[in-house]
Amino acid sequence: MQILKMKISFTEEQNTFRQEIRSWLVANLPKEKLKSLDTKEGFEQHREWEKTLNSGNWSMVTWPKEYGGRGLNLIEWLIFEEEYYRVEAPTRVNQNGVFLLGPTLMEFGTDDQKNKFLNAMASGDHIWAQGWSEPGAGSDMAAIRTTAVLEDGFFVINGQKTWSSRAAYADYTFGLFRTDLESERHHGLSFILAPLDLPGITVRPIPQLDGEPGFAEIYFDDVRVPVENMIGGEGDGWKIAMATAGFERGLMLRSPARFQQTAAKLLSLYLENESQCSPAIQAKIVEAWAKSESYALSIYHTASKMMSGASIGSESSLGKIFWSELDYMMHETALKILGASAELDEEQHQNAAQWIKGFMFSYAGPIYAGTNEIQKNIIAERLLGLPR
Amino acid sequence: MKFVFTEDQLQFQDTMRGFLSQECTPDSIRSGWVDKQPLNQQRWNAIAELGVLGANLSEEDGGLGVDQVALALMVEEMGYVALPEPIAEQSFLINDVLHLFPDQIQDAIRAEFNEGKEYIAVSHPQNPHPVFLSEAKGLIMIDETSCHFVKPSDVSSELIKSNDPSRVLSRILGVKNTISSDDNFQQLNQEINSRGTLLTASLLLGLSQKMLDLSSAYVLDRNQFGKPIGSFQAVKHMLADIAVAIEFARPAVYRASYSLLETNPKSALHCAHAKYMAVKAAELACKNSIQAHGAMGYTWEMDLHIYMRKSWSLMACWGNDDYQQNIIFNTLRSSDDELGVLYTF
Ligand SMILES: Cc1cc2nc3c(=O)[nH]c(=O)nc-3n(C[C@H](O)[C@H](O)[C@H](O)COP(=O)(O)OP(=O)(O)OC[C@H]3O[C@@H](n4cnc5c(N)ncnc54)[C@H](O)[C@@H]3O)c2cc1C
């Protein structure tokens, strides 16, 4: 039996590691704020930043060294994230790749696939978009209709994906395609990786609430993708996608650091404007701190359990609801504190413009990665044992 | 960093759960209500025989030396069955701070409480009405500027009724022959407050989990429109919301326990956080559980209210969420440390 001693604090080595990241970030952070990653120019700036990160082996610290990682554990990844958010380093333009597809490839990919894709992902040479949703398949992902028919070593793909984040400028997409045309629901789907510059692909960017094309539609018209680009076997797609979705809802997509930093910023915003605030705002400030603190504790608890051999399943749905509601609440509170300044743009009020941008994005949290209503269904059915 | 329990800690929890599921059933609680004897002497003795009463006393003091984290897990189990005996928020509390009392008061406690096997009640500004005073071998009265120990025969008090029939409360009218000390008791008072806060938070975790389990079972069983009401989404979502609230209160309680164990300088904040989160979870567990039960939940007959009543009381004593909110706010507001990611551990 494993002898475990509880320790809810960092070791010397972990603190040294933190210092190492901190100094590297100070030395390497872009001197000027990058343009939005949803503009062509900003996207390339963010790609450059991914390359810089990779030059320091910081793309994904938990990956094995051979794929550009450092072979570190989840706790060290959390420390990395904390330092990263603490200095407000640029948004990871390749988060779909490094946080979602990466772990999927690590678990289900062949050696050839790992060799082909992981290093290029770590270096930012391949930026990835996710292709699950379709016009008729949102919450009901098993309704996917885009087909991929095998013909002499190639999948011939026809159909349409939508809401694909980063797809406007990305290099590749991964997603589920119906390879068995007779199949229904979650049977007969396969997990396929497709370059976005192939003949027959049309990407139509969709402006989001902030006016920028943060996601896109992808049309496939007889697009030929080599069969080597399938992860796992034909018909295994659903199972593999569920694992990816688990990474997304679980630890990887939203590490606690961003929420802890938002709660801290909210408190400073409050202190700057304290004289105009009612006690109701105080209550929200406390709620923001308490919940982001709880989220961090919960993730450290989960990471520790995973490192001791446990795996997470439907529990990740609990976290997804929690952080997305928290994020919305914090941004809503910030706007209340800002009062009539809340609507002003960058030139008028730098701070307000950032909060309202974050506020708009916080509306998306309860929708993407599976809506919160769907998460509640999952919790009720799989954790509480209620009937479907 | 290794935020997982040890085998030992989990063992204590398991033992407690096994024992209490036998000894503290809803029926036994109800018969205590009927007999107006909610504190069940037989159960108390059985628990004492297990060595649980002195669990967190040091071995020199005749205890088992159980740490605060294992204690939190055990207390959660006491909450889960709505244990009427005040073992968590009184016995464990006193055991845990025994060594912090001024010498003469420590001696007086030790003389009376028989290595933790007898009961010492506490009166504190956040817990002004001690429970089961008539069963106690002594009463401690503490606030920031004074600390007294007094024998029950020297206390004049009157019984007051709680909304929870499992709690018999006393109002203290006067005391004589006290062993007193007029030092500055800010520290001791704080330590007691933190423990009362945390132990009630652990109880609330267990209570919330129990209400969720009762509700999940009920909605599977009850049919309307030809199917179990648990198949309706509105009902599912109410229960899922409770599950989320409990999930994120839990680690706060465990961390606060660990902070006490390690005498972390932020332990008072961590205890306040634990209670704040636990109260929010318990509030939702009460509200949504009764709703999921329909009119049945609004009856005396259904067991749900055994757990709701205890929750309402424990949410309120040893500092409700509003009280904790003030502690948290004032601590954050006056902090010289950088807040955000570096402030957590
Ligand atoms: C910012 C953003 C980025 C995104 N990025 C990507 C991406 O990169 N790749 C990708 O594939 N997709 C992406 N999506 C799409 C996202 O996954 C879907 O929006 C989501 O799954 C919901 O699908 P839908 O939009 O079709 O809504 P619908 O499924 O039409 O749902 C509409 C409403 O009905 C509710 N509803 C639907 N079914 C049920 C049910 N059974 N029970 C209860 N309520 C129900 C939903 O909860 C929701 O409130 C993104 C979305 C956003 C907002």
GROMACS .gro file of C-alpha atoms and ligand atoms in nm, chain A residues 96 129-141 161-167 174 208 214-215 248 361 363-374 377, chain B residues 233 237, ligand 1:
model
   95
   96ASN     CA    1  -0.730   2.359  -2.806
  129ALA     CA    2  -0.937   2.438  -3.378
  130GLN     CA    3  -1.204   2.203  -3.243
  131GLY     CA    4  -1.471   2.076  -3.477
  132TRP     CA    5  -1.754   1.915  -3.287
  133SER     CA    6  -2.057   2.139  -3.330
  134GLU     CA    7  -2.266   2.144  -3.642
  135PRO     CA    8  -2.574   2.347  -3.726
  136GLY     CA    9  -2.792   2.051  -3.623
  137ALA     CA   10  -2.563   1.917  -3.350
  138GLY     CA   11  -2.503   2.147  -3.057
  139SER     CA   12  -2.591   2.009  -2.717
  140ASP     CA   13  -2.695   1.696  -2.900
  141MET     CA   14  -2.349   1.615  -3.032
  161LYS     CA   15  -1.887   2.228  -3.872
  162THR     CA   16  -1.962   2.548  -3.684
  163TRP     CA   17  -1.867   2.759  -3.382
  164SER     CA   18  -1.510   2.639  -3.421
  165SER     CA   19  -1.296   2.865  -3.200
  166ARG     CA   20  -0.977   2.999  -3.359
  167ALA     CA   21  -1.069   2.831  -3.690
  174PHE     CA   22  -0.990   1.793  -3.496
  208GLN     CA   23  -1.862   3.721  -3.185
  214GLY     CA   24  -1.339   3.427  -3.256
  215PHE     CA   25  -1.506   3.129  -3.416
  248GLU     CA   26  -1.188   2.042  -2.134
  361PHE     CA   27  -1.693   3.651  -2.273
  363TYR     CA   28  -2.160   3.484  -2.093
  364ALA     CA   29  -2.003   3.217  -2.315
  365GLY     CA   30  -1.871   3.010  -2.022
  366PRO     CA   31  -2.206   2.852  -1.937
  367ILE     CA   32  -2.248   2.764  -2.308
  368TYR     CA   33  -1.921   2.626  -2.444
  369ALA     CA   34  -1.764   2.295  -2.344
  370GLY     CA   35  -2.119   2.161  -2.303
  371THR     CA   36  -2.387   2.395  -2.166
  372ASN     CA   37  -2.444   2.407  -1.793
  373GLU     CA   38  -2.789   2.257  -1.837
  374ILE     CA   39  -2.631   1.956  -2.004
  377ASN     CA   40  -2.822   1.646  -1.655
  621GLN     CA   41  -3.518   1.812  -1.557
  625HIS     CA   42  -3.121   2.046  -1.183
  734LIG     C1   43  -1.751   3.115  -2.734
  734LIG     C2   44  -1.786   2.981  -2.785
  734LIG     C3   45  -1.687   2.901  -2.837
  734LIG     C4   46  -1.718   2.776  -2.890
  734LIG     N1   47  -1.617   2.703  -2.943
  734LIG     C5   48  -1.647   2.583  -3.002
  734LIG     C6   49  -1.544   2.508  -3.067
  734LIG     O1   50  -1.429   2.549  -3.069
  734LIG     N2   51  -1.579   2.393  -3.129
  734LIG     C7   52  -1.706   2.347  -3.127
  734LIG     O2   53  -1.730   2.241  -3.182
  734LIG     N3   54  -1.805   2.415  -3.064
  734LIG     C8   55  -1.778   2.532  -3.003
  734LIG     N4   56  -1.878   2.605  -2.941
  734LIG     C9   57  -2.014   2.555  -2.949
  734LIG    C10   58  -2.066   2.495  -2.820
  734LIG     O3   59  -2.008   2.372  -2.793
  734LIG    C11   60  -2.219   2.485  -2.834
  734LIG     O4   61  -2.267   2.616  -2.842
  734LIG    C12   62  -2.286   2.413  -2.720
  734LIG     O5   63  -2.255   2.278  -2.722
  734LIG    C13   64  -2.438   2.431  -2.724
  734LIG     O6   65  -2.490   2.401  -2.849
  734LIG     P1   66  -2.586   2.506  -2.924
  734LIG     O7   67  -2.516   2.634  -2.930
  734LIG     O8   68  -2.628   2.444  -3.051
  734LIG     O9   69  -2.708   2.527  -2.829
  734LIG     P2   70  -2.839   2.435  -2.818
  734LIG    O10   71  -2.797   2.294  -2.806
  734LIG    O11   72  -2.932   2.473  -2.922
  734LIG    O12   73  -2.893   2.482  -2.677
  734LIG    C14   74  -2.966   2.603  -2.657
  734LIG    C15   75  -3.021   2.603  -2.516
  734LIG    O13   76  -3.101   2.487  -2.494
  734LIG    C16   77  -3.054   2.412  -2.385
  734LIG     N5   78  -3.070   2.269  -2.410
  734LIG    C17   79  -3.044   2.200  -2.523
  734LIG     N6   80  -3.065   2.069  -2.503
  734LIG    C18   81  -3.103   2.053  -2.375
  734LIG    C19   82  -3.137   1.943  -2.293
  734LIG     N7   83  -3.134   1.817  -2.337
  734LIG     N8   84  -3.169   1.967  -2.165
  734LIG    C20   85  -3.170   2.094  -2.116
  734LIG     N9   86  -3.140   2.201  -2.187
  734LIG    C21   87  -3.106   2.182  -2.316
  734LIG    C22   88  -2.907   2.448  -2.375
  734LIG    O14   89  -2.856   2.424  -2.246
  734LIG    C23   90  -2.909   2.593  -2.412
  734LIG    O15   91  -2.942   2.669  -2.300
  734LIG    C24   92  -1.850   2.730  -2.888
  734LIG    C25   93  -1.950   2.810  -2.833
  734LIG    C26   94  -1.919   2.934  -2.782
  734LIG    C27   95  -2.028   3.019  -2.725
   0.00000   0.00000   0.00000
